[in-house]
Short mmCIF file of C-alpha atoms in Angstrom, two decimals:
data_model
loop_
_atom_site.label_atom_id
_atom_site.label_comp_id
_atom_site.label_asym_id
_atom_site.label_seq_id
_atom_site.Cartn_x
_atom_site.Cartn_y
_atom_site.Cartn_z
CA ARG N 1 74.40 101.34 106.58
CA VAL N 2 72.90 104.76 105.78
CA GLN N 3 74.51 107.91 104.42
CA LEU N 4 72.94 111.33 104.90
CA GLU N 5 73.90 114.56 103.16
CA GLU N 6 72.35 117.90 104.07
CA SER N 7 72.19 120.91 101.78
CA GLY N 8 70.33 124.19 101.45
CA GLY N 9 71.84 126.14 104.29
CA GLY N 10 73.00 129.72 103.90
CA SER N 11 72.61 133.25 105.13
CA VAL N 12 69.24 134.96 105.26
CA GLN N 13 67.73 138.01 106.90
CA ALA N 14 65.24 137.71 109.74
CA GLY N 15 61.78 136.93 108.45
CA GLY N 16 63.15 135.05 105.47
CA SER N 17 62.87 131.39 104.49
CA LEU N 18 65.15 128.50 103.65
CA ARG N 19 64.52 124.90 102.66
CA LEU N 20 66.99 122.32 103.84
CA SER N 21 67.34 118.99 102.09
CA CYS N 22 68.69 115.69 103.38
CA ALA N 23 69.54 113.12 100.74
CA VAL N 24 69.43 109.55 102.01
CA SER N 25 71.37 106.67 100.51
CA GLY N 26 72.13 103.13 101.58
CA ASP N 27 69.77 101.07 103.74
CA THR N 28 66.49 102.87 103.15
CA TYR N 29 64.62 100.48 105.50
CA SER N 30 66.63 101.90 108.40
CA SER N 31 65.77 105.42 107.31
CA ARG N 32 62.01 105.17 107.68
CA CYS N 33 62.12 107.64 110.57
CA MET N 34 63.86 110.94 109.93
CA ALA N 35 64.55 113.92 112.12
CA TRP N 36 66.12 117.36 111.97
CA PHE N 37 68.30 118.81 114.70
CA ARG N 38 70.37 121.92 115.17
CA GLN N 39 73.25 122.94 117.33
CA ALA N 40 74.43 126.46 118.03
CA PRO N 41 77.89 127.15 119.47
CA GLY N 42 77.99 126.41 123.18
CA LYS N 43 74.53 124.83 123.19
CA GLU N 44 73.21 121.30 123.21
CA ARG N 45 71.90 119.67 120.09
CA GLU N 46 68.18 120.45 119.80
CA GLY N 47 65.58 118.26 118.14
CA LEU N 48 63.37 120.25 115.78
CA ALA N 49 61.13 117.95 113.76
CA ALA N 50 60.63 114.26 113.10
CA MET N 51 58.48 111.94 111.04
CA CYS N 52 58.20 108.25 110.20
CA THR N 53 56.91 106.78 106.98
CA PHE N 54 54.80 104.20 108.86
CA ALA N 55 52.98 106.85 110.89
CA THR N 56 50.96 109.94 110.09
CA ASN N 57 52.23 111.98 113.01
CA THR N 58 54.90 114.59 112.76
CA TYR N 59 56.67 116.00 115.78
CA TYR N 60 57.93 119.52 116.34
CA ALA N 61 59.79 121.37 119.02
CA ASP N 62 57.84 124.26 120.51
CA SER N 63 60.58 126.63 119.34
CA VAL N 64 59.79 125.93 115.67
CA LYS N 65 56.16 124.81 115.69
CA GLY N 66 54.18 126.78 113.15
CA ARG N 67 57.33 128.02 111.37
CA PHE N 68 59.13 124.84 110.29
CA THR N 69 57.71 121.92 108.33
CA ILE N 70 59.26 118.49 107.80
CA SER N 71 58.36 116.55 104.68
CA GLN N 72 59.79 113.83 102.48
CA ASP N 73 59.85 112.78 98.87
CA ASN N 74 60.22 109.01 98.80
CA SER N 75 60.84 109.00 95.05
CA LYS N 76 63.98 111.06 95.66
CA ASN N 77 64.92 109.54 99.04
CA THR N 78 65.05 113.08 100.36
CA VAL N 79 63.71 114.72 103.50
CA TYR N 80 63.13 118.46 103.69
CA LEU N 81 62.86 121.08 106.38
CA GLN N 82 61.02 124.17 105.23
CA MET N 83 61.91 127.04 107.52
CA ASN N 84 59.82 130.21 107.46
CA SER N 85 59.82 133.37 109.56
CA LEU N 86 63.43 132.79 110.48
CA LYS N 87 64.86 134.52 113.53
CA PRO N 88 68.45 135.30 114.52
CA GLU N 89 68.14 132.66 117.25
CA ASP N 90 67.64 130.04 114.53
CA THR N 91 71.30 130.48 113.61
CA ALA N 92 72.97 127.09 114.02
CA MET N 93 74.38 124.06 112.27
CA TYR N 94 71.49 121.92 111.10
CA TYR N 95 71.66 118.12 110.93
CA CYS N 96 69.42 115.35 109.74
CA ALA N 97 69.35 111.99 111.45
CA THR N 98 67.78 108.59 110.94
CA ASP N 99 67.45 105.03 112.23
CA PRO N 100 66.08 105.43 115.74
CA LYS N 101 67.43 102.94 118.25
CA ARG N 102 65.23 99.96 119.05
CA PRO N 103 62.99 99.57 120.91
CA TYR N 104 61.51 102.91 120.00
CA SER N 105 61.28 105.17 123.03
CA GLY N 106 58.87 107.58 121.42
CA ASN N 107 61.29 110.44 122.06
CA TRP N 108 61.53 111.30 118.38
CA LEU N 109 63.29 114.59 119.08
CA GLY N 110 65.96 113.14 121.32
CA ALA N 111 69.50 113.52 119.98
CA GLY N 112 70.57 110.25 121.59
CA GLU N 113 67.90 108.27 119.79
CA TYR N 114 69.41 108.12 116.30
CA ASN N 115 72.18 106.00 114.85
CA TYR N 116 73.05 107.91 111.70
CA TRP N 117 73.79 111.58 111.20
CA GLY N 118 74.71 113.87 108.35
CA GLN N 119 77.62 116.34 108.42
CA GLY N 120 75.39 119.36 108.82
CA THR N 121 74.62 122.55 106.93
CA GLN N 122 75.05 126.03 108.38
CA VAL N 123 72.13 128.43 108.69
CA THR N 124 72.83 132.04 109.62
CA VAL N 125 70.00 134.51 110.22
CA SER N 126 70.87 138.17 110.50
CA SER N 127 68.71 140.83 112.13
#
């Protein structure tokens, strides 16, 4: 079993930056692939970024490509989402997820693909 805990959310003005963290505990083998999602009120959960430790590729949604960066520190069992040039439309609850369902579909940004989720951290961007 895997436990995920997000932190780092908050309120920021447009153009600002935040770094979200996702601390992973439990079955670290199942958490080799990590992803970040967000969900705004009344909207579907949106995949933002994903990466796997056994691959060099990272995956980004077009809405955040060039502004957000996913990274991980294996020594701390933590995954990060660096968010720059934030916009009011980035306002949402942000979640990390892990343990993609087997067999891998390759849809690393699909919300239905992951077995474990954190509780989320709120990001609010004001204009």
